[in-house]
Coordinates of C-alpha atoms and ligand atoms in Angstrom, one line a residue:
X393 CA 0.0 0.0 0.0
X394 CA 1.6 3.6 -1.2
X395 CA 1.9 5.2 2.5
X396 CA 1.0 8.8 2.6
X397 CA 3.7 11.5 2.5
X398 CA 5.1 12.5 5.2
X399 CA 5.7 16.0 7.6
X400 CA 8.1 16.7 9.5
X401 CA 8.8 19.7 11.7
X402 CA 9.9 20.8 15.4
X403 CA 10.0 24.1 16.9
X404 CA 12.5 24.7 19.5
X405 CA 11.8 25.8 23.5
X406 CA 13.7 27.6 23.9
X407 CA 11.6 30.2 25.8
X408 CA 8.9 29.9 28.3
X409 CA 6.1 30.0 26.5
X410 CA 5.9 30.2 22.0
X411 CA 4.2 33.0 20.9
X412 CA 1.4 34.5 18.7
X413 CA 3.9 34.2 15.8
X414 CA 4.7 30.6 16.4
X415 CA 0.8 30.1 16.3
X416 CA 0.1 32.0 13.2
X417 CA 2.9 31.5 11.3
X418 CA 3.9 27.5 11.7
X419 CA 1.4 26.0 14.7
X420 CA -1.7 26.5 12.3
X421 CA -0.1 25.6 9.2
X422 CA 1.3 21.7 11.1
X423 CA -2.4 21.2 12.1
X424 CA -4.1 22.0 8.4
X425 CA -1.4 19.0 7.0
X426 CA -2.6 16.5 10.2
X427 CA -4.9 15.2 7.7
X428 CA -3.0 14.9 4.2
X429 CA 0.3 13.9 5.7
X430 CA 2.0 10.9 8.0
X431 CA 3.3 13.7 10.3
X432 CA 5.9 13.7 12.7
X433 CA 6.1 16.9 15.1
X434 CA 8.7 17.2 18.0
X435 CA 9.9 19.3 20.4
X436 CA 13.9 19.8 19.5
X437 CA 15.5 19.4 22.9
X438 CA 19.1 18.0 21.9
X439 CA 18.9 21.5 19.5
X440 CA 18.4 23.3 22.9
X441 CA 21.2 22.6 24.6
X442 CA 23.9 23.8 21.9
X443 CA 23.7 27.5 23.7
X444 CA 23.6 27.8 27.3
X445 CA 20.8 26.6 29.3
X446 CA 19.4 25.7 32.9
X447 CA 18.4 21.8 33.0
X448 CA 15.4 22.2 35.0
X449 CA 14.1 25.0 33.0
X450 CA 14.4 22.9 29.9
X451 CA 12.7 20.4 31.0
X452 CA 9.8 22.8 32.1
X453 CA 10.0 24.5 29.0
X454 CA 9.7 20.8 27.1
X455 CA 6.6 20.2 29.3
X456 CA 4.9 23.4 28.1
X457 CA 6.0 23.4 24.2
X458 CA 4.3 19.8 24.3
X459 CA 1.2 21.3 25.7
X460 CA 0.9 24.2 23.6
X461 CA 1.7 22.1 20.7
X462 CA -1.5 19.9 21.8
X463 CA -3.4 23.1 22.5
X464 CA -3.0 24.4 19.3
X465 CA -4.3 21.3 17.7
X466 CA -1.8 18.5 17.1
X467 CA -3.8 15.1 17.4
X468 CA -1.6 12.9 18.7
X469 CA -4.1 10.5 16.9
X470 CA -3.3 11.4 13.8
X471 CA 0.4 12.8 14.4
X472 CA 3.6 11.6 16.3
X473 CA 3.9 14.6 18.9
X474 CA 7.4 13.6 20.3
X475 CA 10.5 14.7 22.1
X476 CA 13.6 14.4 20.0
X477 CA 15.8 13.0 23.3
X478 CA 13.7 9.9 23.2
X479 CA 14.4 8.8 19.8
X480 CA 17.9 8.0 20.2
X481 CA 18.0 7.6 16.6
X482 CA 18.0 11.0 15.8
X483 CA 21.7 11.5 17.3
X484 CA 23.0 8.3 16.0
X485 CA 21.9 9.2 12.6
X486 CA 23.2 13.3 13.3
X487 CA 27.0 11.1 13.7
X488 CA 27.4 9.2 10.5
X489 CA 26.0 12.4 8.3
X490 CA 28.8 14.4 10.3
X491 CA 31.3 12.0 8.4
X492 CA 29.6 13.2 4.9
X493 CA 29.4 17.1 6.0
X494 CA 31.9 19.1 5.1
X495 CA 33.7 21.3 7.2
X496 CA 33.7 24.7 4.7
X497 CA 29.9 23.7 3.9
X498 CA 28.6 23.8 7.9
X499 CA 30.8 26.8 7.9
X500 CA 28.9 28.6 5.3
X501 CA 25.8 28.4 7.5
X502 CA 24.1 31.7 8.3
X503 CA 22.3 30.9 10.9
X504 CA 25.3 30.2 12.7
X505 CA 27.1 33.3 11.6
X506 CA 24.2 35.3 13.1
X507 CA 23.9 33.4 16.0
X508 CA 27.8 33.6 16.9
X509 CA 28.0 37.6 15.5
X510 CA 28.1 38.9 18.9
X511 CA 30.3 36.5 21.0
X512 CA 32.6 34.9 18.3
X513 CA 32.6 32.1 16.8
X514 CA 35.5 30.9 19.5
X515 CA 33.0 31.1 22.0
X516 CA 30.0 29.1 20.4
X517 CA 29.6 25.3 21.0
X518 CA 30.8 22.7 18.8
X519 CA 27.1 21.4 19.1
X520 CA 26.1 25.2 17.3
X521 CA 28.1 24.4 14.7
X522 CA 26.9 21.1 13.9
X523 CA 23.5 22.0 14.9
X524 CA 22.1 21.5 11.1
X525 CA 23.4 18.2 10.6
X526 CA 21.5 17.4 13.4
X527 CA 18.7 19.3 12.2
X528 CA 19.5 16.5 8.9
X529 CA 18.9 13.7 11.0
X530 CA 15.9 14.9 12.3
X531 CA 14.3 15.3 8.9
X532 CA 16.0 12.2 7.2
X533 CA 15.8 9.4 9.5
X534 CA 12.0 9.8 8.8
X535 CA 12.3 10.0 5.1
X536 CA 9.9 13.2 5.1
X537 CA 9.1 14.1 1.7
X538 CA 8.1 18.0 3.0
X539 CA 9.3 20.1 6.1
X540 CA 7.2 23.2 6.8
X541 CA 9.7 25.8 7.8
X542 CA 9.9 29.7 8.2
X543 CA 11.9 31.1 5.8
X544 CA 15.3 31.6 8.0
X545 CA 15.7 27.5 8.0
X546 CA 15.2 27.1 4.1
X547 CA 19.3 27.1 4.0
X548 CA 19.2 24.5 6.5
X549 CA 17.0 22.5 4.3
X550 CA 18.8 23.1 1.3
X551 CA 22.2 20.9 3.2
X552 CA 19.8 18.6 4.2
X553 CA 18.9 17.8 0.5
X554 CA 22.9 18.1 -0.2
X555 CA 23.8 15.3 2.8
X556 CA 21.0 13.5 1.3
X557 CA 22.2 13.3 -1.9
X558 CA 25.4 12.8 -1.1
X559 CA 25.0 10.0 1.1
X560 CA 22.5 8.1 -1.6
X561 CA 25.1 8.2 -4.6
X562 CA 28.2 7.6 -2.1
X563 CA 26.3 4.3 -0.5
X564 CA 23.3 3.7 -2.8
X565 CA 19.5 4.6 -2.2
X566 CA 18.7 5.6 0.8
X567 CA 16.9 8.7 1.8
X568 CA 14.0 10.6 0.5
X569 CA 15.0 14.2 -0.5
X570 CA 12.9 15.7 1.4
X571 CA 11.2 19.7 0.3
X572 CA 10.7 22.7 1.9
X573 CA 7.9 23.7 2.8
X574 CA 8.0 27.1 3.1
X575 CA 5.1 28.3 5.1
X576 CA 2.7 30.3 3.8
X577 CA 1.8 31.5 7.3
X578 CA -2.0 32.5 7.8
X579 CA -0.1 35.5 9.1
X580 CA 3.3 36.5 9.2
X581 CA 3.7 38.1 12.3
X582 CA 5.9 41.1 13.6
X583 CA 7.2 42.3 16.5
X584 CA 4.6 44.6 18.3
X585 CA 7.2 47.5 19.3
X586 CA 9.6 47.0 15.8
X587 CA 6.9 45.7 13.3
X588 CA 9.7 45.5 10.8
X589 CA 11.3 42.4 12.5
X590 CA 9.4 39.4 12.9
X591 CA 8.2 38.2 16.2
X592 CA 10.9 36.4 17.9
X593 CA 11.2 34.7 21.2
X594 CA 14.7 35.5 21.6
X595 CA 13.4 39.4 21.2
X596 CA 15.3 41.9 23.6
X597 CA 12.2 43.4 25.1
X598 CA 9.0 41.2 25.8
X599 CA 6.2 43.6 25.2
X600 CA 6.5 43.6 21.7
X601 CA 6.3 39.5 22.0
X602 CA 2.3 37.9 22.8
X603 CA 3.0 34.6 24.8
X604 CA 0.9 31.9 24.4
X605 CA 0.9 32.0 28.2
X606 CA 0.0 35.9 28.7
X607 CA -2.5 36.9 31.2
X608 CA -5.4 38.1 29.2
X609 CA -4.8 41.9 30.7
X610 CA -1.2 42.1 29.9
X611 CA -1.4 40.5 26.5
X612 CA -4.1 42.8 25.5
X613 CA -1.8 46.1 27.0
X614 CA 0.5 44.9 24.6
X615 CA -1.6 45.0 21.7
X616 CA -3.0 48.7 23.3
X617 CA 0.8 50.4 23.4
X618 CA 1.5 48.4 20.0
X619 CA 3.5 51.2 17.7
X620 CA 1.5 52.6 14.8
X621 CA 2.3 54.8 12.3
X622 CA 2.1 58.3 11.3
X623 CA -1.5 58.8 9.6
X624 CA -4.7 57.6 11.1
X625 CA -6.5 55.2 8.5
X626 CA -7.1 51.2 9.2
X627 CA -5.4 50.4 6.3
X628 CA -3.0 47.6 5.4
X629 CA -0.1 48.6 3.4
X630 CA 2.8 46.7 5.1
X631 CA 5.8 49.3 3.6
X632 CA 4.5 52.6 5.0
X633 CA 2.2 51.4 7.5
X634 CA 3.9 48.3 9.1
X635 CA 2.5 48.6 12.4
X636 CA -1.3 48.9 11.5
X637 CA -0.5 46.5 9.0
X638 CA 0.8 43.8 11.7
X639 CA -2.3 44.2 13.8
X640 CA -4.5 44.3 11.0
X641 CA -3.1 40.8 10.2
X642 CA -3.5 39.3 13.3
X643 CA -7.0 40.6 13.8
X644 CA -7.5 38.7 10.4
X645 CA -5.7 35.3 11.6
X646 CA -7.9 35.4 14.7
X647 CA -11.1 36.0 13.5
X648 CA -10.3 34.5 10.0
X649 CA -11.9 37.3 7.9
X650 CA -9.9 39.1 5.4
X651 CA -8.4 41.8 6.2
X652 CA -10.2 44.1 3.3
X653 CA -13.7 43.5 5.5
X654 CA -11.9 44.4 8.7
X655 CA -10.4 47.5 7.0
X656 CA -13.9 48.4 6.3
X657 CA -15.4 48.2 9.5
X658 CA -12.8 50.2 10.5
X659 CA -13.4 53.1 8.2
X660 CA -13.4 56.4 9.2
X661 CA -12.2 54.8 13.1
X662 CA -8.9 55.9 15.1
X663 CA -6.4 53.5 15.6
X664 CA -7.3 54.1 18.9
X665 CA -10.9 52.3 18.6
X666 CA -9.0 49.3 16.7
X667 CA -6.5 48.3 19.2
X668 CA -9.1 48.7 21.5
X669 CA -11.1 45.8 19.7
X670 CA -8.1 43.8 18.5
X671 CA -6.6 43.7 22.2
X672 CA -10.3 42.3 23.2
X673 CA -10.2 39.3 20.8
X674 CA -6.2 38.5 21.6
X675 CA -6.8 38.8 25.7
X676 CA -10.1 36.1 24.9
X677 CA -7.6 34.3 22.2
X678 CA -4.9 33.8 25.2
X679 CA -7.3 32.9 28.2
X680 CA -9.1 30.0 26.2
X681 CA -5.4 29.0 25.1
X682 CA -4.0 29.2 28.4
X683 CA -6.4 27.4 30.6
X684 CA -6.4 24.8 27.6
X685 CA -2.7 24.3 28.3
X686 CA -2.6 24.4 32.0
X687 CA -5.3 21.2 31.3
X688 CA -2.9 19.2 29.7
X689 CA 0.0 20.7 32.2
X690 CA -2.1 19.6 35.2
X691 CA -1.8 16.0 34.2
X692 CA 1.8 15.7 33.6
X693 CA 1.1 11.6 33.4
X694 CA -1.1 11.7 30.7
X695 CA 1.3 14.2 29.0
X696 CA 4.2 11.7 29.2
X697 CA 1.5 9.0 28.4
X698 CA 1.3 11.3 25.0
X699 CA 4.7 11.7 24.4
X700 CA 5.7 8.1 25.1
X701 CA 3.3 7.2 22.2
X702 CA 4.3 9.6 19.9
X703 CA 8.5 8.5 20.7
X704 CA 7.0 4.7 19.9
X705 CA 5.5 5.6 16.9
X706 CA 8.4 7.6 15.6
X707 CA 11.2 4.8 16.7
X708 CA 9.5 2.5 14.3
X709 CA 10.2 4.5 11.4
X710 CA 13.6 6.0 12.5
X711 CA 15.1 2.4 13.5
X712 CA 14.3 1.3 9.9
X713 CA 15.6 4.1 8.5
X714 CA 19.4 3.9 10.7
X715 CA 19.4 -0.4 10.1
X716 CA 20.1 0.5 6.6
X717 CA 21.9 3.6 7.3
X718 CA 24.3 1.1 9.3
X719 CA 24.6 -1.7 7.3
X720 CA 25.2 0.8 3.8
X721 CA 27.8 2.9 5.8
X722 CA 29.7 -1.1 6.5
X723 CA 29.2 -1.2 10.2
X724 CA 29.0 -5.3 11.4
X725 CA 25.8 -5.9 12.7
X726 CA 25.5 -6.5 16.5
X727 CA 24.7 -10.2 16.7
X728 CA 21.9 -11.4 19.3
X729 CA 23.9 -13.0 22.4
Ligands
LIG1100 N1 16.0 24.7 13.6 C1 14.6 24.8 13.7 C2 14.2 26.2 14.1 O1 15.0 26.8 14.8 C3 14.0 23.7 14.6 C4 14.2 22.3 14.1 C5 15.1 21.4 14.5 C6 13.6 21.8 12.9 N2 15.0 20.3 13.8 C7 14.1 20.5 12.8 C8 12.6 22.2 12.0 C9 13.7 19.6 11.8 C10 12.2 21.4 11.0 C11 12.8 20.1 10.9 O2 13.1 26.6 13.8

C-alpha cells in the first residue's frame, strides 16, 4: 500500500512559553497538513542545549511546548507529537551524516554566523556548529518528503537535500529528498514595538512578543501600546504602514476574515478604537489557550503518556531508517547473544 507523504517539523523551547507568531505563522499551518500527511512533530531538545541553558528550565519549558503544541491542535491520533531526546535515533543518525558534511559547507551556514556575531565564533559550541546536521537527521531518518519551515531555516533544508544526496550516490538509495515547505503563514507576524522584525522569542524586550501564556490583561496592554504609524487610516499597506498592517493581520488570523472586510469596518475609526477591539479578541484568544494548556499541564502523566506514544510511533520509522543507514555505511551488525 503507497503510504501517505510524510511531515516533518519541530519548533525549539527555547523560551517559556511560543508565541502568537509561532501560532500563526507554523502551529496553524502543522495542524491543516494532520490530515494529508504521516506527520511527525517534536519538540527539538538536543537542539536546545547547543547554547547555554538551565536543565530544569528545559525540561519545564519541554513540558509546556508539548502542551501548547496539543493546544493548538496536534492530534496525537493522527500525528507523532514527540520529544527528539527519546528517539535516540536521531543523534545516531546526526553522527554518520557528520562523516559526509563538510567542514567549509557547515561553515557557510548563516544561521550560525548570526547566532555567533556577537560573541565569536570561539566562544559558540561545537554542538552550534553542527546544529544543522542534526537538524538533517531529524528530517532524514523519517524520510519526510516535505518540512514546513519559516523562511530563516530554508538554508538549512537546502544541506539537508545536499547530505541526502550525497550520502544516496556515495552508499546507494537511501533517503528521500525531502522539500521545503516554506510556510505560507495564515499570518506572518511582527514584533509589536519593531513591526519591521518578525516576532521572535529571543526578542530583547518582551512587550513587543504575545506569549501563548500571557494573562489576558497584559497580552491585551500589549496589543494597546503596539507602535502605529504616522496617519490615522485602518489600512494595510505593510511598507509605509507596518504597524497597522501587523495588527490588521493578526485581527484577520484570529477572526479569519480578510483583512479588506476588517479595513472596512474600521473606516473612518482611530487607531485608537482598533486596538481597543483587536486587544479584546487576543486577551479572549490567550485565556481559552492558556487554561487549555494548563489542562494538559495539570496532568503531567497523561502528557508523558502522550509523548511516550508519539517517541514509539516515531522509533519505528527511524530504527528502519538507521538499520540501513548502518549496514550501507559497513558497520557489522551487533549479533543477538
Ligand atoms: N532549527 C529549527 C528552528 O529553529 C527547529 C528544528 C530542529 C527543525 N530540527 C528540525 C525544524 C527539523 C524542522 C525540521 O526553527
Amino acid at each position: 500500500m503507497p503510504r501517505r507523504p510524510r511531515v516533518l517539523s519541530g519548533a525549539q523551547p527555547t523560551a517559556d512559553s511560543y508565541h502568537l507568531g509561532n501560532y500563526f505563522g507554523a502551529f496553524k499551518q502543522w495542524v491543516a497538513l494532520q490530515d494529508e500527511f504521516e506527520a511527525f512533530y517534536f519538540i527539538p531538545d538536543l537542539h536546545a542545549i547547543t547554547v547555554e541553558y538551565e536543565p530544569a528550565q528545559l525540561r519545564e519549558r519541554t513540558y509546556i511546548a508539548a502542551a501548547q503544541l496539543l493546544a493548538a491542535g496536534v492530534d496525537p491520533e493522527r500525528s507523532a507529537l514527540f520529544v527528539q531526546s527519546h528517539v535516540p535515533e536521531h543523534a545516531q543518525l546526526a553522527w554518520v551524516l557528520g562523516g559526509v558534511t563538510g567542514f567549509g559547507e557547515a561553515g557557510r551556514m548563516t544561521q550560525f554566523k548570526d547566532k555567533t556575531a556577537k560573541s565569536g565564533r570561539d566562544a559558540a559550541s561545537v554542538g552550534l556548529f553542527t546544529y544543522p546536521v542534526l537538524m538533517a537527521a531529524d528530517i532524514l531518518v523519517y524520510q519526510a518528503d516535505k518540512v514546513p519551515v519559516g523562511e530563516d531555516q530554508r538554508q538549512h533544508i537546502e544541506l539537508t537535500r545536499n547530505l541526502a544526496q550525497r550520502f544516496n550516490h556515495r552508499f546507494g538509495e537511501t533517503f528521500t529528498v525531502p522539500e521545503p515547505y516554506i510556510v505560507k503563514a495564515t499570518a506572518k507576524v511582527y514584533d509589536l514595538q519593531d513591526p519591521t522584525a518578525k516576532m521572535s522569542g529571543s526578542a530583547t524586550s518582551h512587550s513587543g512578543v504575545v506569549n501563548l501564556t500571557d494573562e489576558p490583561k497584559a497580552a491585551a496592554k500589549k496589543i494597546r501600546s503596539a507602535v502605529t504609524d504616522s496617519g490615522s487610516d485602518v489600512r494595510f499597506d505593510p511598507a509605509t504602514k507596518p504597524g497597522i498592517s501587523n495588527l490588521l493581520s493578526i485581527y484577520s488570523a484570529l477572526t479569519e476574515r480578510p483583512i479588506t472586510d476588517i479595513e472596512t469596518e474600521f473606516e473612518g475609526q482611530q487607531y485608537g478604537h482598533f486596538k481597543v477591539a483587536l486587544a479584546d479578541l487576543v486577551a479572549d484568544f490567550v485565556d481559552s489557550f492558556g487554561s487549555r494548556t494548563r489542562e494538559l499541564l495539570d496532568d503531567k502523566g497523561e502528557l508523558d503518556r502522550v509523548l511516550a506514544a508519539g517517541a514509539a510511533t516515531a522509533r519505528e520509522v527511524a530504527a528502519t531508517t538507521l538499520a540501513t543507514v548502518y549496514d550501507r555505511s559497513g558497520f557489522v551488525p551487533a549479533a543477538h547473544p
